[in-house]
mmCIF file of C-alpha atoms and ligand atoms in Angstrom:
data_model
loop_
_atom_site.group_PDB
_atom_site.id
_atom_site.type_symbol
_atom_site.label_atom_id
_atom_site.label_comp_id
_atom_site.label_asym_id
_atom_site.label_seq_id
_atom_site.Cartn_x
_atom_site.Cartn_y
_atom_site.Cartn_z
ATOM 1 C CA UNK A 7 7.582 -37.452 42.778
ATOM 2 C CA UNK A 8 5.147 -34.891 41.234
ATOM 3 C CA UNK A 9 2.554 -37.294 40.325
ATOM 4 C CA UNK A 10 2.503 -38.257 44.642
ATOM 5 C CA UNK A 11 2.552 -35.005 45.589
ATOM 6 C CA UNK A 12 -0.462 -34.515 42.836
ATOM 7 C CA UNK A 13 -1.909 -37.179 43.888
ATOM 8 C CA UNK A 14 -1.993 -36.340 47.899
ATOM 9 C CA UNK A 15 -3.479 -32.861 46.553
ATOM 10 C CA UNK A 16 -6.521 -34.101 45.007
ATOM 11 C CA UNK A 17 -6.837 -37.084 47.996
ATOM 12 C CA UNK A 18 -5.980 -35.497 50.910
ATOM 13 C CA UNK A 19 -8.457 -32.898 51.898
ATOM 14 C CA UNK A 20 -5.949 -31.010 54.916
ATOM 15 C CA UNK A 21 -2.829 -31.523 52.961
ATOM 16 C CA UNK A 22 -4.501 -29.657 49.805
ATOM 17 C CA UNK A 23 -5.885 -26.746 52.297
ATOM 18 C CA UNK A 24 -2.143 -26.375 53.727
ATOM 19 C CA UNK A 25 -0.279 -26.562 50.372
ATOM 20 C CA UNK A 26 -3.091 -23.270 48.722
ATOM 21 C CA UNK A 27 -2.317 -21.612 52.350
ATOM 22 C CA UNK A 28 1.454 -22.006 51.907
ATOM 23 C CA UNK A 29 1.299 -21.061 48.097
ATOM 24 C CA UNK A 30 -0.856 -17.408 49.109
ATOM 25 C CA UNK A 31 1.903 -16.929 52.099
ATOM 26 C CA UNK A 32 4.807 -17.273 49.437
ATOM 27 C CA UNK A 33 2.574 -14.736 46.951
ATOM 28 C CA UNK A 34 2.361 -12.627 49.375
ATOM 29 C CA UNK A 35 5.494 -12.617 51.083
ATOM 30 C CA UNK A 36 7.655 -12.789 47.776
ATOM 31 C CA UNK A 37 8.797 -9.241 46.830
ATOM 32 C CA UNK A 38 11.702 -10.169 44.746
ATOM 33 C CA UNK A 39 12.231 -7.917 41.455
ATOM 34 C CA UNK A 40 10.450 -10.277 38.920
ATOM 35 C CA UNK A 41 7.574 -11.061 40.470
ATOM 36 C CA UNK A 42 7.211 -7.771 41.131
ATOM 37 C CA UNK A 43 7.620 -6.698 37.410
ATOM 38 C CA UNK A 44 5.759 -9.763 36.341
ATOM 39 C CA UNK A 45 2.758 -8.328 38.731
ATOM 40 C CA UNK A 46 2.837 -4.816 37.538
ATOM 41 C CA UNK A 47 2.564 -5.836 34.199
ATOM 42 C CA UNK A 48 -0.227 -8.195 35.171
ATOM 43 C CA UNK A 49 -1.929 -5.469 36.883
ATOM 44 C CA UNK A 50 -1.090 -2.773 33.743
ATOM 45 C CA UNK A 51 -2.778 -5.387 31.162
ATOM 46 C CA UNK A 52 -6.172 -5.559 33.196
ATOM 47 C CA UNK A 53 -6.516 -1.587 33.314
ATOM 48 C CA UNK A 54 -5.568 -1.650 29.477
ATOM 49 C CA UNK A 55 -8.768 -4.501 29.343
ATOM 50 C CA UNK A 56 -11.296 -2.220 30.997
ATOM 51 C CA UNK A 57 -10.849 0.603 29.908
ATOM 52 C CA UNK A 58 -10.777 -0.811 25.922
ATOM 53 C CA UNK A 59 -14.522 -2.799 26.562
ATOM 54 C CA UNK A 60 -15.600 0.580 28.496
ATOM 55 C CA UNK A 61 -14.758 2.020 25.357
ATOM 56 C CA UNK A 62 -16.264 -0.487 23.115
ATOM 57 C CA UNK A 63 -19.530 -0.519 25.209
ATOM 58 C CA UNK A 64 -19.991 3.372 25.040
ATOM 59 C CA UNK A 65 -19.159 2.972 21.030
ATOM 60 C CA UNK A 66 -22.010 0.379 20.859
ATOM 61 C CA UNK A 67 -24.215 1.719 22.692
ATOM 62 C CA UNK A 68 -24.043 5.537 20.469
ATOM 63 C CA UNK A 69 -24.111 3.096 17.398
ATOM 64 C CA UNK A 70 -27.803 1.624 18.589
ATOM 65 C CA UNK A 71 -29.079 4.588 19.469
ATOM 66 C CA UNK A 72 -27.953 6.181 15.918
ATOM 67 C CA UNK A 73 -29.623 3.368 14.529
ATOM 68 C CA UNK A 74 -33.095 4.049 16.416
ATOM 69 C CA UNK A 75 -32.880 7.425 16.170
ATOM 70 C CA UNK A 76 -32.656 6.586 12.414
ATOM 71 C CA UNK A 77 -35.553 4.307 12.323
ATOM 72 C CA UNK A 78 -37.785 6.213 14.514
ATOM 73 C CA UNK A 79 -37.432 9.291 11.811
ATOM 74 C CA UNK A 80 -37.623 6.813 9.022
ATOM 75 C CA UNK A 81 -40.848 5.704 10.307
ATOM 76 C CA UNK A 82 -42.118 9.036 11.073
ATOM 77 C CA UNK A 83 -41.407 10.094 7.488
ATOM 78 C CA UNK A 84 -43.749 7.250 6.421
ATOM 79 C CA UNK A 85 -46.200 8.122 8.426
ATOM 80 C CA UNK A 86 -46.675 11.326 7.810
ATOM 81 C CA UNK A 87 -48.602 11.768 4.986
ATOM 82 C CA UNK A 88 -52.097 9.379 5.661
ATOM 83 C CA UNK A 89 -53.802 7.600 2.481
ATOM 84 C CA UNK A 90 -55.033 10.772 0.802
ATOM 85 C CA UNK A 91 -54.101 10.342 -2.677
ATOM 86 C CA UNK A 92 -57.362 9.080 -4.588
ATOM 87 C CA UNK A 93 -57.256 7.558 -7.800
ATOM 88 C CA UNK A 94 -58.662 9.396 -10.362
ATOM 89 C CA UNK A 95 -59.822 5.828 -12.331
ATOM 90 C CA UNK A 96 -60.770 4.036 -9.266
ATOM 91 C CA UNK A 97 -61.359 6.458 -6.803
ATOM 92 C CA UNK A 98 -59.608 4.468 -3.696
ATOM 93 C CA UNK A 99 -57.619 6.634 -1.405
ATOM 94 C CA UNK A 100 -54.006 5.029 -1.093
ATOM 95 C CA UNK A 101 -50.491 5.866 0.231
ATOM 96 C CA UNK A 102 -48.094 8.145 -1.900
ATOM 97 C CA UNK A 103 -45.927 4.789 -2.788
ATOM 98 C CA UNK A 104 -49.108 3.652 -4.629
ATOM 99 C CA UNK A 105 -50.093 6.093 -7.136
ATOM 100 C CA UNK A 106 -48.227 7.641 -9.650
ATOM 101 C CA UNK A 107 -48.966 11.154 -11.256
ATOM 102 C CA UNK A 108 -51.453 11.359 -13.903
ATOM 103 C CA UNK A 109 -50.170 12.920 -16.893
ATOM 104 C CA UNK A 110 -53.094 12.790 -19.697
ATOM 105 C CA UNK A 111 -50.401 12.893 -22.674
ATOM 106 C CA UNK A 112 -49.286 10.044 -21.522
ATOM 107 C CA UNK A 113 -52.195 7.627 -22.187
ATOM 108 C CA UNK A 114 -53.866 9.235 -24.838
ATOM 109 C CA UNK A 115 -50.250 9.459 -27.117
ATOM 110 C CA UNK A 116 -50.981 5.711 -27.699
ATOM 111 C CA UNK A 117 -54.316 6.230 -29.587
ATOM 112 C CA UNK A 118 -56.609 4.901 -26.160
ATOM 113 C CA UNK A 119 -59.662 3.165 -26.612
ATOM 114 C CA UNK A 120 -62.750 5.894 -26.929
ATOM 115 C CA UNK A 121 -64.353 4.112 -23.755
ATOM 116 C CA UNK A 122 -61.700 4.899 -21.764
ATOM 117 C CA UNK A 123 -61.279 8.235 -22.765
ATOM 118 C CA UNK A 124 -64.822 9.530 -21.879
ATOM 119 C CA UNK A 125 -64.154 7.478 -18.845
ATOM 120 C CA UNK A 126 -61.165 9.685 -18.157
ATOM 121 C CA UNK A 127 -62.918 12.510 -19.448
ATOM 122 C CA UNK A 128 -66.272 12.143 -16.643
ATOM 123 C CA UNK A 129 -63.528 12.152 -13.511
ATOM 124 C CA UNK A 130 -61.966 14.901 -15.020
ATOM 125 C CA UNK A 131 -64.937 17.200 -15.021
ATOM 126 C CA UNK A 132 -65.844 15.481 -11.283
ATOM 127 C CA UNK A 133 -62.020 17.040 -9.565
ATOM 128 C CA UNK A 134 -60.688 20.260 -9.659
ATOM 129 C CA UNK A 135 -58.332 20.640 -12.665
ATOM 130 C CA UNK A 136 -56.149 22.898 -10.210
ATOM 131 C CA UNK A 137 -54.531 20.263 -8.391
ATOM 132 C CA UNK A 138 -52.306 17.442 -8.808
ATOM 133 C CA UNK A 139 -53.712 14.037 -9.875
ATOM 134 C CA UNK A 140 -53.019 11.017 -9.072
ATOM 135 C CA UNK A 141 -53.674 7.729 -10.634
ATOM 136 C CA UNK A 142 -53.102 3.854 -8.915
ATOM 137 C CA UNK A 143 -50.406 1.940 -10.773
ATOM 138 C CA UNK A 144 -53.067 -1.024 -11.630
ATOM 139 C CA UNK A 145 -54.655 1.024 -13.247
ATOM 140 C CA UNK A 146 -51.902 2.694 -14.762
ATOM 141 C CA UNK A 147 -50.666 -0.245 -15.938
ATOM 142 C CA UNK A 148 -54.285 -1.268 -17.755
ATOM 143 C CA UNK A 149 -54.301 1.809 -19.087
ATOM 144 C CA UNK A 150 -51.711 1.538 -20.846
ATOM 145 C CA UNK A 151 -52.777 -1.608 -22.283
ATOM 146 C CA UNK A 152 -55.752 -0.220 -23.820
ATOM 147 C CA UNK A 153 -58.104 -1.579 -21.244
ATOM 148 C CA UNK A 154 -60.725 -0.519 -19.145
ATOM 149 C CA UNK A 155 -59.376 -0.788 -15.463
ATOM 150 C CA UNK A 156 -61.243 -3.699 -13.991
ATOM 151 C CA UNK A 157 -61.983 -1.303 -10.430
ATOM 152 C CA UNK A 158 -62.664 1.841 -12.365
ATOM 153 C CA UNK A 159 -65.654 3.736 -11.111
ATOM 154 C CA UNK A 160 -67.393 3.457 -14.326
ATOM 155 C CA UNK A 161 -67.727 -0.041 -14.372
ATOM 156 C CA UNK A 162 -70.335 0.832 -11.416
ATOM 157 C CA UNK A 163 -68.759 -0.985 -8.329
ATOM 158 C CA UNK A 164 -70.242 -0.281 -5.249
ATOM 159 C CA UNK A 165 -70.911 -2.015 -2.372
ATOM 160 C CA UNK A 166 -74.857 -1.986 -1.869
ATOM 161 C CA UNK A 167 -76.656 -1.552 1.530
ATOM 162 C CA UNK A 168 -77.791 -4.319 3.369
ATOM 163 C CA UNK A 169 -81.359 -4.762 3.941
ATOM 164 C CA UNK A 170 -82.627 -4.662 7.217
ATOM 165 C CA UNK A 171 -83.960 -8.089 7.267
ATOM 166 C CA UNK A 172 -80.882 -9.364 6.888
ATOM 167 C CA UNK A 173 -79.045 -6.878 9.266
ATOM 168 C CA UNK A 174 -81.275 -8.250 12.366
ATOM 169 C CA UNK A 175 -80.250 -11.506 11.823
ATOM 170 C CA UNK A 176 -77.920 -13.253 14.470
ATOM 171 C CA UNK A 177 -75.427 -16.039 13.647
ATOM 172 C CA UNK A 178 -77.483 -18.895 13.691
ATOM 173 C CA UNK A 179 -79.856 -17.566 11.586
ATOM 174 C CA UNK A 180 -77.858 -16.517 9.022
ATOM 175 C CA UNK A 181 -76.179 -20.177 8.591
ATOM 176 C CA UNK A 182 -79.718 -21.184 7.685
ATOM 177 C CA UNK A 183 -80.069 -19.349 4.966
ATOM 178 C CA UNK A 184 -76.669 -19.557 3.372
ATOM 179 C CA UNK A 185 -75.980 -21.430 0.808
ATOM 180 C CA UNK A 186 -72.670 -22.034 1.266
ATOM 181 C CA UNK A 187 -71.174 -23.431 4.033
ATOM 182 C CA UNK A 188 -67.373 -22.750 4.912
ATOM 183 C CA UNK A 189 -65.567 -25.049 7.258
ATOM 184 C CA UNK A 190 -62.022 -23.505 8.201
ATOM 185 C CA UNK A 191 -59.340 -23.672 10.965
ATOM 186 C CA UNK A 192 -58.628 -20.192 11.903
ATOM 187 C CA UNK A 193 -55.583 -19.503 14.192
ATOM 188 C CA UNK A 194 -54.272 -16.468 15.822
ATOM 189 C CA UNK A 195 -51.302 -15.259 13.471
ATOM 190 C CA UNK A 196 -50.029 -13.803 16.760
ATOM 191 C CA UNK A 197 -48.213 -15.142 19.629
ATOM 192 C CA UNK A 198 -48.089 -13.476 23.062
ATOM 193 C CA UNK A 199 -50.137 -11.007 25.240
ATOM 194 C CA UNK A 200 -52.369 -10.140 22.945
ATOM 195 C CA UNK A 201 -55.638 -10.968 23.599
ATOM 196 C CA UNK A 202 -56.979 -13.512 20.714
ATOM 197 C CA UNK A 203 -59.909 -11.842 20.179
ATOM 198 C CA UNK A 204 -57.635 -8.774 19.028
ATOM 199 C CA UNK A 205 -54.940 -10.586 16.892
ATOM 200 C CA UNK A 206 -54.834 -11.064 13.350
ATOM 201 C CA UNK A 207 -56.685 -14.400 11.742
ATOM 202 C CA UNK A 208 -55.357 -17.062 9.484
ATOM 203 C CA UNK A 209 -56.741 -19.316 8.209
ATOM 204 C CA UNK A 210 -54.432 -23.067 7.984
ATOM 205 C CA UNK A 211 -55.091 -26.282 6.114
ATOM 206 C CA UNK A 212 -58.216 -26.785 3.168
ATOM 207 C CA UNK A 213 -61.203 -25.216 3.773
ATOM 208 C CA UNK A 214 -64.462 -26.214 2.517
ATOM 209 C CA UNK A 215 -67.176 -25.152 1.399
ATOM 210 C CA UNK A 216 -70.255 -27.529 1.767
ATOM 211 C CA UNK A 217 -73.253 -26.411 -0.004
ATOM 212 C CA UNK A 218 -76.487 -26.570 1.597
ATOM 213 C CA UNK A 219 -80.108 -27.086 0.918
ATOM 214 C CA UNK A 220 -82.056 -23.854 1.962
ATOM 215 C CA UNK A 221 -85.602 -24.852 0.661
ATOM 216 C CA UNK A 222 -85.271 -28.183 2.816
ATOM 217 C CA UNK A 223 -84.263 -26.032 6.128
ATOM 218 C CA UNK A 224 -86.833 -23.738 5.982
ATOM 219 C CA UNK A 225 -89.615 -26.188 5.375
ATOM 220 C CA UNK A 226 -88.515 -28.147 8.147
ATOM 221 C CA UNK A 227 -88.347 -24.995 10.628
ATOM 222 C CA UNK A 228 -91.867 -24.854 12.332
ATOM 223 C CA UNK A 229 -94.811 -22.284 11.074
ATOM 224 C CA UNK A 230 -94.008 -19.747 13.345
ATOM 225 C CA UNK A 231 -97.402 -18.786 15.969
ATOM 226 C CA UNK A 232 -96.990 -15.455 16.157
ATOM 227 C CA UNK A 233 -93.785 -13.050 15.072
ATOM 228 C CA UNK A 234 -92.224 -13.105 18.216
ATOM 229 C CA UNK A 235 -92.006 -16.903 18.463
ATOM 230 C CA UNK A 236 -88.684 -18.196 19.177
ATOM 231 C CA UNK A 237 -87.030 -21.632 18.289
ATOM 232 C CA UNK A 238 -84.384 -22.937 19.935
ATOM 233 C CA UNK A 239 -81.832 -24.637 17.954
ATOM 234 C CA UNK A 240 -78.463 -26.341 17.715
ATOM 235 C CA UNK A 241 -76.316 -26.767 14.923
ATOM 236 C CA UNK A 242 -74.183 -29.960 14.189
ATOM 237 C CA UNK A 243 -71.542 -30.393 12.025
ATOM 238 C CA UNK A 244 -73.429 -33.661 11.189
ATOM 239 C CA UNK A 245 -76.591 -35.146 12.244
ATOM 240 C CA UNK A 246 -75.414 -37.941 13.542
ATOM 241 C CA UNK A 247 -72.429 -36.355 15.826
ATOM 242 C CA UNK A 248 -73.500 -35.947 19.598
ATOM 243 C CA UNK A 249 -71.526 -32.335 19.691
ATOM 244 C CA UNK A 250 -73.174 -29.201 19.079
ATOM 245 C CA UNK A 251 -71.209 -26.808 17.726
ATOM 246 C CA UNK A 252 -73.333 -23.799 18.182
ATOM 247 C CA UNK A 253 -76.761 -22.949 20.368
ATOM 248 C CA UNK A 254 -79.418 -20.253 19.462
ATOM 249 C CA UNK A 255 -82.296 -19.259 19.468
ATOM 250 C CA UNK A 256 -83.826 -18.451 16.337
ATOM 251 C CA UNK A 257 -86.670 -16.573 14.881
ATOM 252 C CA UNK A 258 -88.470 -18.137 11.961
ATOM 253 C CA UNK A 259 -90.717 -15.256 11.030
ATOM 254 C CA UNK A 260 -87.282 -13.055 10.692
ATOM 255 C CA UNK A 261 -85.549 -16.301 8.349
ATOM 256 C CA UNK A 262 -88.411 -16.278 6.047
ATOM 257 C CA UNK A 263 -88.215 -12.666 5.690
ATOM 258 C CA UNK A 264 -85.118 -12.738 4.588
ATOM 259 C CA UNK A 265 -85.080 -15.248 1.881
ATOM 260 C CA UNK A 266 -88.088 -13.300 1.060
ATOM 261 C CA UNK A 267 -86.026 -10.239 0.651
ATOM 262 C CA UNK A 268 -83.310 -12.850 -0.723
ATOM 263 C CA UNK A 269 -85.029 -14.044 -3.802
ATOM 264 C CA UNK A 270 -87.026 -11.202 -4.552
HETATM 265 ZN ZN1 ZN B 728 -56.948 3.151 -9.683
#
């Protein structure tokens, strides 16, 4: 009996419509005591529902922002104080996090090498004795070995500045007189709007680096007329490969004088 009556439901298209239209009228029209408890309490659970995710959402919702609030004075702690604690062995201005406190006892307890000493001894006359100084924990750490901190501003490190013969030259140029070639694949480290000139490099996979014959490029390059004569040229990744991968135009007079300045 059920299964027919089922099975007119799902068939019959105005038979189904008539038996949901009978079942609303006798919803509807049925006001008997236990459906009408049985609705109440129907009715009594939802409210209950709602109001207990209202709560949960508000509860949520104060947690995140707790948690940002949090973050957002974290990171303005950080940030602070700016990388003005120098070194007093190396001289590089770093974050607090970096350096430690220099304490002279400290080192020279352990019987430190005389080198390092005078080394101490030539920044100490350099900064003010007044204030509070501050010493990288590399070379802390070196230190404390009895070393000479590799960085240390008396081994003499500086960066040089570049010649202006080798300032003016443009890309091309400069791969002519390199000796070293590097081939790399360089991808953006960043995904998204950024624009990939902006992002942050990688590089991914070997990378080579192909030496290359200077004397040999140069002779080949024509004697240059006068000092403003251009060449144009195209470099290939091989000779024999149709693809350029980069178009110049180059000045030979400016080439030679910078191997000039080069190998002087
Ligand atoms: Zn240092």
């Amino acid at each position: 009996m059920k299964t027919e009556v089922l099975k007119k439901y799902y068939t019959n298209n105005s038979i189904r419509l008539k038996m949901i239209q009978s079942a609303l009228n006798s919803y509807h029209t049925n006001k008997t005591v236990t459906t009408q408890k049985s609705r109440q309490l129907y009715n009594q659970r939802r409210r209950i529902l709602k109001k207990y995710s209202n709560i949960e959402s508000h509860k949520s919702i104060i947690k995140h922002s707790n948690l940002y609030i949090y973050k957002l004075k974290q990171f303005r702690k950080i940030i602070q104080e700016g990388p003005d604690y120098v070194c007093i062995s190396c001289a590089l201005a770093l974050f607090r996090n970096q350096v430690i406190p220099f304490i002279k006892e400290k080192y020279s307890k352990e019987g430190i090498l005389s080198q390092i000493e005078k080394h101490i001894q030539v920044n100490f006359n350099n900064n003010s004795s007044m204030q509070q100084q501050w010493i990288c924990r590399l070379c802390s750490d070196k230190m404390k070995k009895q070393q000479l901190p590799a960085r240390a501003i008396s081994n003499k490190l500086e960066v040089c500045k570049i010649p202006s013969e080798l300032k003016r030259l443009n890309n091309l140029e400069k791969h002519l007189i390199a000796l070293r070639l590097p081939f790399m694949k360089i991808v953006n480290l960043t995904s998204g709007k950024l624009s990939s000139r902006l992002s942050q490099k990688g590089t991914k996979g070997p990378l080579h680096c192909v030496p290359s014959d200077v004397q040999e490029t140069v002779t080949t390059l024509p004697r240059p007329v006068d000092k403003s004569m251009m060449v144009r040229l195209q470099l290939k990744r091989r000779l024999k490969y149709k693809a350029i991968w980069e178009e110049q135009l180059i000045n030979p007079t400016d080439v030679r004088d910078a191997l000039l300045i080069l190998t002087k």
